[in-house]
Amino acid sequence: MQQLEKPSQSYSLSDWRQGYESQFQELEYLIEEIEGEIPLELSGTLYRNGPGLLEVHGTPLQHPFDGDGMICAFTFKNGRCFFRNRFVKTKEYLEEQKAGKMLYRGVFGSQKPGGLLANLFDIRVKNIANTNIIYWGNKLLALWEAAHPYRLNPENLETMGLDNLDGILQKGDVFSAHPRIDPYSPLNHDKPSLVNFGIKPGLSSTITVYEFDELGKIIDRYSHTTPGFSFIHDFLITSNYCIFFQNPTTYNPFPFIFGFKGAGECVNFDSNQPTKIILIPRHAPHEKVITIETKAGFIFHHANAFEVNSNEIAIDSICYAQLSQIDPDNSYKEVDFEKLAPGKLWRFKLDLINKKVSQELINNRCVEFPSINPKNVGRNYRYIFIGAVDHPTKNAPLQGLLKLDLTTQKEELYSFAPKGFAGEPVFIPKKNPESEDDGWILVLIYDSSSHHSKLVIFEGKDISNPITTLHLKQHIPYGLHGSWKANDEE
Ligand code: CO
C-alpha cells in the first residue's frame, strides 16, 4: 500500500488570505461564547491595532500595512469580557469616506486608481494610525511611525484627534509606533517612564529620543544625527542606553514622486554595507554615542536588551537576511512564504570597549512579534513569548505561540495549525507573581474554519493548552501591535 505523504505545509494559502478580508463593521458586545473560564483577577483592557480595511471603496491595497487603523478593545472585569472595535477616524479616513473613493496613496505602494497620471507628483500620504496603541499619561494613543499619534477615548474608542503630546511634538515631528516602557527608570527616580523616538530620514537621519514620566510630562528630549538613510521601526533601552539598528538601506524617492511606487517600496536593501548599531546615552549630556558595525541584515522587532556589565550589552532581535519586498506586479495575497527571507531570533553581544559584535542563533524556528514580562524590559531576563510558525525551520505564516526559556534553551510550542493564524502575544504579569513567567498570555487568533477571530488566554507558566478561548462574532483582519492597560486599583 502506498504510504500517504504528510503534507509539507501546515496551512493553505487560501485559508491564510481570508484573514486579510476587510472588516467594515464597528461592533460592541459582551463576549458570550467562551471555552474555559476567564480568570477573575484579570482586570483591565487589551487594546489592539491593525489594518481594518484592506481596500478603499473598492480599490484593493497593494500592501496590508497601508490599511486604515482599526482598534479592538477587550475589557476584562469580574470574569467577563466586553468587546468593542472602532476605526481611527483620521482626517484622511473621513475625507475618503465622504468622497466615496481613494484620495491618498499608501506608503507601502497602494496607488490611487487612474494609473500614472493620477499618482504623478502626488506625494501626500495618509496617516493611517494603524501600528500600535498605548495608554500613557492618561491618554490612549494610536501610533503610526511617520506622523503624530491620534488620541482616542479609552472608554468608547471615539477618535479625539491628532495629539502633539502637550506641545512636545512640533509640526513635521514624528513619533514611532514602538515606545518602550522602562519599569524602573533611572531618569524618573526608578519609577516607570515611556521612552520613544522619531526619525526624520533623508541623506542623513536625525533620531530624536523622548522620555516621559507616568503623567506624560517630558523628562528629556535629545537628538543624534547619523549619516545615511534610516528605516528604523523599533529600538531598545537599557538603564544607560537607547539602542538603534541602522540597517543598510538606501532611499531613491523618484519612483514615488513620479507615481510608479509607494514611498516604502523605494527603500532598497544593500547587503554589501554593514548594519550600524548606535547606542545613545540616556543620561545627559547624551554625547558619548557609540557606533558599532556588524554585518548586513534587517530587523523590524527586538525582544529585549540588557547590560551584562558596564562594557557588554546583550540584545535579542528577530533578524532577516534582507528586507523582503512585495513585487509591485503581484498581490501580497499570492505571496510564497518559502521564498521570503525567514525571521529568526538571534542574540547579539556588544563589546563596548573594542567595539566588536558577536551573534548567535537562539532558535531555528521562524518567529515574529516578541513579548516579554514588562518588568524585565531593559534588564536580564529569562522568557520570551513570541508568534511562531508551525514548521520547526521553514518560513510560513505565524500559526503558534512559542515560549522560549533562554536559560535552559527549552522551547514549548502551542500550534493553531492548520486552520488558525496567530498574531502578537501580550504578556500580562500577575499581581504577586511567583516567577518571571507567572502571568497570562493573550493572543488573537484568526480561525479560517469559521472565518471568525478568537482571543485565547494561556498561563505563562504552562502553554501546553489554552485556559480560555473567547469566540468573537466576526473576524478581525491580521493586526500589528497592542498593549494592556490594567484597571486602576479599586
Ligand atoms: Co512593529
XYZ file of C-alpha atoms and ligand atoms in Angstrom:
491
model
C 0.000 0.000 0.000
C 1.251 3.396 -0.908
C 2.031 5.478 2.092
C 0.344 8.828 2.317
C 2.758 11.678 2.432
C 2.416 14.021 5.349
C 1.571 17.408 3.885
C 4.673 19.573 3.959
C 2.599 22.655 4.680
C 0.737 23.326 7.894
C -1.629 25.787 6.187
C -3.255 26.606 2.883
C -2.702 29.981 1.274
C -6.430 30.327 0.574
C -7.217 29.898 4.302
C -4.495 32.377 5.241
C -5.574 35.043 2.799
C -9.145 35.126 4.162
C -7.685 36.759 7.241
C -6.945 39.774 5.061
C -10.590 40.423 4.237
C -11.694 43.894 5.286
C -13.825 44.261 8.390
C -16.338 47.045 7.762
C -18.416 46.684 10.923
C -17.934 48.532 14.184
C -19.406 46.370 16.931
C -19.695 46.197 20.694
C -20.955 43.271 22.742
C -20.356 41.104 25.753
C -18.484 38.005 24.610
C -20.722 35.037 25.401
C -19.214 32.098 23.551
C -16.403 31.120 25.891
C -14.486 27.882 26.400
C -12.974 27.652 29.872
C -13.209 30.459 32.396
C -11.864 33.987 32.392
C -9.504 34.397 35.395
C -11.242 36.662 37.939
C -8.008 38.534 38.665
C -7.651 39.516 35.001
C -8.874 43.093 35.193
C -8.118 45.669 32.517
C -8.263 46.226 28.779
C -6.298 44.689 25.956
C -6.085 47.230 23.128
C -5.027 46.085 19.675
C -4.379 47.952 16.447
C -4.033 46.880 12.840
C -5.380 47.492 9.358
C -9.170 47.064 9.366
C -9.806 47.839 5.726
C -7.670 46.224 3.048
C -9.316 48.313 0.351
C -10.606 51.834 -0.018
C -14.042 51.987 -1.643
C -13.331 49.016 -3.863
C -9.679 49.809 -4.668
C -7.605 46.994 -3.123
C -4.464 47.959 -1.238
C -1.098 46.929 -2.609
C 0.163 46.281 0.910
C -1.751 45.479 4.121
C 0.395 48.000 6.047
C -1.486 50.720 4.127
C -4.832 49.730 5.694
C -6.800 52.164 7.870
C -6.164 51.571 11.565
C -8.910 49.742 13.466
C -8.769 49.449 17.230
C -10.129 46.480 19.171
C -10.641 46.695 22.921
C -11.195 43.618 25.103
C -12.238 44.822 28.547
C -11.998 42.264 31.361
C -13.781 42.637 34.669
C -15.232 40.150 37.149
C -14.649 37.178 34.866
C -16.397 38.736 31.882
C -15.086 40.323 28.696
C -16.643 43.127 26.674
C -15.539 43.600 23.052
C -15.560 46.814 21.041
C -13.942 47.839 17.735
C -13.713 51.263 16.086
C -11.779 52.721 13.189
C -9.388 55.532 13.958
C -11.275 58.424 12.360
C -8.242 60.130 10.897
C -8.709 63.229 8.782
C -7.856 61.220 5.663
C -10.192 58.321 6.565
C -13.085 60.761 6.974
C -12.250 62.526 3.701
C -12.211 59.227 1.816
C -15.462 58.128 3.459
C -17.086 61.360 2.333
C -15.662 61.223 -1.185
C -16.502 57.529 -1.587
C -13.150 56.884 -3.249
C -9.421 56.605 -2.600
C -7.817 60.019 -2.274
C -4.410 59.168 -0.830
C -1.555 56.946 -1.806
C -0.173 54.493 0.745
C 3.405 54.499 1.950
C 3.764 50.816 1.083
C 2.667 51.172 -2.506
C -1.118 51.376 -2.612
C -1.818 53.617 -5.577
C -4.874 55.592 -6.438
C -6.840 54.282 -9.415
C -6.206 56.140 -12.658
C -2.661 54.983 -13.277
C 0.422 57.087 -13.538
C -1.331 60.400 -14.177
C -3.412 60.164 -11.018
C -0.347 59.399 -8.899
C 2.246 61.600 -10.603
C 3.766 64.105 -8.184
C 1.109 63.329 -5.593
C 3.329 62.921 -2.551
C 0.593 63.287 0.030
C 0.298 60.129 2.086
C -2.200 59.160 4.681
C -1.653 58.967 8.440
C -3.365 55.633 8.940
C -2.654 55.319 12.695
C -2.616 51.527 12.330
C 0.528 50.173 14.019
C 0.245 50.247 17.795
C -1.924 51.539 20.613
C -0.781 52.502 24.090
C -2.254 54.074 27.185
C 0.183 56.508 28.764
C -0.078 59.745 30.743
C -3.882 59.358 30.883
C -4.123 59.241 27.103
C -4.977 56.414 24.724
C -2.814 56.910 21.613
C -2.938 55.144 18.244
C 0.569 55.193 16.777
C 1.970 55.229 13.262
C 5.667 55.848 12.836
C 5.584 58.601 10.240
C 3.323 61.141 11.947
C 1.812 62.404 15.203
C -0.298 59.951 17.228
C -4.098 60.032 17.246
C -5.783 60.268 20.628
C -8.878 58.162 21.373
C -11.373 57.962 24.201
C -10.290 54.855 26.189
C -13.908 54.040 27.147
C -15.679 54.123 23.785
C -12.739 54.350 21.316
C -14.095 57.516 19.688
C -11.331 59.455 17.927
C -10.466 62.729 19.652
C -7.925 63.950 17.080
C -4.217 64.302 16.433
C -2.189 64.749 19.605
C 1.072 66.692 19.941
C 1.761 65.349 23.468
C 1.046 68.663 25.199
C 3.093 70.668 22.724
C 6.140 68.396 22.677
C 5.737 67.365 19.021
C 6.150 70.213 16.569
C 4.683 70.242 13.077
C 6.555 67.642 10.989
C 7.857 65.743 14.022
C 7.175 62.024 14.038
C 6.619 59.600 16.907
C 7.390 55.925 16.335
C 4.960 53.069 16.957
C 7.399 51.245 19.251
C 7.753 53.017 22.576
C 9.470 51.119 25.395
C 8.294 51.374 28.972
C 11.161 51.329 31.453
C 9.636 49.837 34.628
C 12.320 51.420 36.842
C 13.647 54.456 35.007
C 16.894 55.947 36.330
C 15.607 59.255 34.946
C 12.352 59.077 36.894
C 13.528 58.059 40.393
C 13.187 54.353 39.476
C 9.523 54.799 38.629
C 8.165 53.873 35.176
C 8.860 56.050 32.166
C 7.982 55.827 28.499
C 10.834 56.172 26.016
C 10.167 56.634 22.322
C 11.835 58.052 19.237
C 11.116 59.639 15.894
C 13.267 59.635 12.785
C 13.360 62.202 10.069
C 15.025 60.350 7.216
C 16.982 61.925 4.407
C 20.574 61.791 3.202
C 21.384 61.761 6.905
C 18.925 60.754 9.603
C 18.115 62.592 12.798
C 16.961 60.345 15.621
C 15.096 62.206 18.354
C 14.514 60.435 21.667
C 11.703 61.394 24.061
C 11.301 60.208 27.640
C 8.074 60.862 29.574
C 7.074 60.312 33.198
C 3.889 58.443 34.226
C 1.798 61.583 33.828
C 3.022 62.088 30.272
C 5.284 65.001 31.241
C 8.512 65.193 29.263
C 11.631 64.267 31.259
C 14.172 64.639 28.482
C 14.431 65.033 24.723
C 17.605 64.806 22.655
C 18.726 64.149 19.091
C 21.536 62.430 17.266
C 22.232 62.639 13.544
C 23.697 59.635 11.743
C 24.924 59.629 8.134
C 22.780 57.814 5.591
C 19.120 56.950 5.228
C 17.441 55.041 8.082
C 14.423 52.792 8.142
C 14.214 52.043 11.866
C 10.938 50.564 13.083
C 11.823 49.551 16.652
C 14.552 50.210 19.226
C 15.779 49.044 22.640
C 16.552 50.515 26.019
C 18.832 49.557 28.883
C 19.390 51.606 32.038
C 22.084 53.630 30.298
C 21.373 53.488 26.566
C 18.839 53.778 23.788
C 19.921 51.366 21.054
C 19.131 51.625 17.339
C 19.977 49.267 14.477
C 20.517 51.275 11.312
C 20.108 48.576 8.693
C 21.866 49.107 5.364
C 19.126 50.696 3.320
C 19.152 53.471 0.766
C 16.270 55.518 -0.499
C 15.511 56.617 -4.016
C 12.395 58.800 -3.858
C 11.991 59.294 -7.595
C 9.750 56.295 -8.375
C 7.460 57.544 -5.579
C 7.415 61.149 -6.760
C 6.808 60.028 -10.317
C 3.985 57.794 -9.244
C 5.325 54.305 -10.009
C 5.790 53.113 -6.462
C 4.852 53.772 -2.862
C 7.363 55.545 -0.637
C 8.071 52.335 1.295
C 8.831 50.483 -1.943
C 11.640 52.952 -2.712
C 13.699 51.669 0.221
C 16.491 49.473 -1.109
C 18.456 46.995 0.942
C 22.227 46.977 0.351
C 23.755 43.698 1.539
C 27.285 44.993 0.882
C 27.022 47.609 3.589
C 27.197 46.959 7.342
C 24.422 47.410 9.871
C 25.291 50.172 12.314
C 24.351 49.671 15.948
C 24.001 53.098 17.553
C 23.986 53.484 21.348
C 22.838 56.895 22.576
C 23.345 57.561 26.315
C 20.057 58.133 28.163
C 21.786 60.348 30.695
C 22.621 63.954 29.819
C 24.600 65.284 28.019
C 23.958 62.268 25.693
C 27.219 62.981 23.900
C 29.197 59.748 24.145
C 27.345 57.999 21.344
C 28.847 54.611 20.495
C 28.538 53.199 16.981
C 29.457 49.584 16.269
C 29.306 47.957 12.849
C 28.155 44.447 12.165
C 27.169 42.509 9.062
C 24.160 43.372 6.939
C 20.710 42.151 7.872
C 17.278 43.564 8.537
C 15.373 43.857 11.794
C 11.818 45.002 12.381
C 11.470 43.969 16.022
C 13.696 43.487 19.012
C 12.783 41.366 22.036
C 14.964 42.953 24.722
C 18.406 44.280 25.651
C 20.321 44.315 28.919
C 23.709 45.315 30.304
C 25.734 42.209 31.156
C 28.313 44.515 32.734
C 29.415 48.099 32.090
C 31.267 47.034 28.926
C 28.953 44.397 27.492
C 25.362 44.514 26.251
C 23.184 41.603 25.137
C 20.446 42.187 22.549
C 17.844 39.712 21.315
C 16.280 40.506 17.953
C 14.417 38.898 15.082
C 16.770 39.091 12.097
C 16.143 38.681 8.383
C 18.919 38.217 5.837
C 17.375 41.066 3.884
C 14.361 43.314 3.667
C 11.723 41.348 1.743
C 9.619 43.478 -0.509
C 6.438 42.769 -2.305
C 6.725 42.708 -6.058
C 4.521 45.611 -7.222
C 3.131 43.412 -10.007
C 1.917 40.690 -7.635
C -0.627 40.804 -4.843
C 0.631 40.176 -1.315
C -2.162 37.608 -1.138
C -0.202 35.388 -3.546
C 2.997 35.525 -1.501
C 5.224 32.428 -1.481
C 6.353 32.290 2.141
C 9.179 29.877 1.402
C 10.750 32.410 -0.966
C 10.764 35.158 1.656
C 13.745 35.660 3.948
C 12.854 33.969 7.257
C 12.940 35.907 10.523
C 14.754 34.143 13.375
C 15.758 35.078 16.885
C 19.426 35.965 17.409
C 21.414 37.171 20.378
C 23.963 39.937 19.736
C 26.700 40.583 22.261
C 28.214 44.041 22.084
C 31.716 44.659 23.398
C 31.653 48.400 24.041
C 35.414 48.698 24.649
C 36.650 47.015 21.484
C 33.515 47.907 19.508
C 33.005 44.313 18.452
C 29.815 42.282 17.995
C 29.299 38.557 18.194
C 25.986 36.934 17.342
C 24.433 33.536 17.762
C 21.160 31.968 16.735
C 18.868 31.428 19.729
C 16.330 29.257 17.959
C 15.870 27.977 14.423
C 12.106 28.485 14.162
C 10.679 31.414 12.172
C 9.168 33.877 14.612
C 7.818 37.430 14.894
C 6.146 39.716 17.436
C 8.087 39.069 20.669
C 6.593 39.734 24.080
C 8.286 39.606 27.476
C 7.356 40.289 31.070
C 7.168 44.121 31.157
C 9.034 44.147 34.486
C 12.148 42.878 32.627
C 12.344 45.468 29.857
C 15.990 46.607 29.658
C 17.030 44.016 32.252
C 18.385 40.490 32.268
C 15.506 38.115 31.662
C 14.658 34.516 31.025
C 11.494 34.105 28.945
C 10.308 35.208 25.516
C 6.767 34.587 24.259
C 6.540 35.018 20.510
C 4.393 34.327 17.439
C 5.811 31.297 15.616
C 5.303 29.153 12.557
C 4.253 25.528 12.867
C 7.252 24.095 10.984
C 10.499 23.967 13.004
C 12.659 25.699 10.371
C 10.708 26.705 7.250
C 9.111 30.084 6.620
C 5.315 30.181 6.778
C 2.560 32.328 8.326
C 2.527 32.582 12.120
C 0.277 29.839 13.499
C 1.510 29.307 17.026
C 2.704 30.656 20.318
C 6.289 29.812 21.243
C 7.730 30.103 24.739
C 11.497 30.174 24.942
C 13.477 29.702 28.131
C 16.767 31.495 27.495
C 18.407 29.834 30.491
C 17.710 26.185 29.643
C 17.051 26.675 25.885
C 13.807 24.770 26.385
C 11.093 25.614 23.891
C 7.355 24.996 24.088
C 5.020 25.496 21.153
C 1.259 25.650 21.027
C 0.132 25.467 17.400
C -3.211 26.562 15.952
C -2.404 24.901 12.609
C -3.812 24.046 10.178
C -6.759 26.464 10.340
C -5.642 29.052 12.909
C -3.303 32.004 12.319
C -1.674 33.849 15.189
C -0.869 37.459 15.966
C 1.286 39.178 18.568
C 1.109 37.716 22.084
C 0.833 40.126 25.019
C 2.202 39.141 28.426
C 0.293 40.351 31.497
C 2.061 39.772 34.831
C 0.029 38.554 37.797
C -0.217 40.705 40.910
C 2.007 38.644 43.186
C 3.971 36.543 40.729
C 5.996 33.506 41.778
C 8.309 33.727 38.779
C 9.032 35.765 35.665
C 6.653 33.638 33.579
C 3.815 33.829 36.119
C 1.274 35.776 34.095
C -1.242 35.438 31.297
C -0.577 35.477 27.588
C -3.335 36.912 25.420
C -3.209 36.236 21.706
C -5.738 36.983 18.978
C -6.183 34.118 16.525
C -7.851 34.197 13.122
C -9.731 30.917 12.690
C -10.192 30.282 8.963
C -12.526 27.329 9.567
C -15.215 29.695 10.885
C -13.888 32.968 9.373
C -14.060 34.382 12.898
C -11.384 35.508 15.319
C -10.899 34.336 18.871
C -8.938 35.683 21.805
C -7.002 32.910 23.524
C -5.623 33.073 27.071
C -2.678 30.982 28.240
C -0.996 30.644 31.621
C 2.562 31.834 31.108
C 3.974 29.001 33.226
C 2.468 26.298 31.027
C 1.380 26.975 27.471
C 0.624 23.326 26.646
C -3.076 24.246 26.420
C -5.064 27.494 26.489
C -7.047 28.092 29.673
C -9.715 30.207 27.975
C -10.922 30.841 24.435
C -13.232 33.765 23.732
C -15.016 33.487 20.383
C -15.849 36.700 18.580
C -18.916 37.119 16.368
C -16.760 38.326 13.459
C -13.222 38.207 12.116
C -10.512 40.769 12.810
C -8.022 41.193 9.942
C -4.429 40.323 10.908
C -3.257 43.061 13.217
C 0.043 44.554 14.255
C 0.614 45.587 17.864
C -1.270 46.191 21.077
C -0.889 46.633 24.802
C -2.546 46.019 28.135
C -3.957 48.673 30.423
C -4.602 47.352 33.933
C -7.719 48.628 35.687
C -6.940 51.245 38.287
C -6.762 49.793 41.778
C -10.212 49.717 43.281
Co 6.213 46.769 14.789
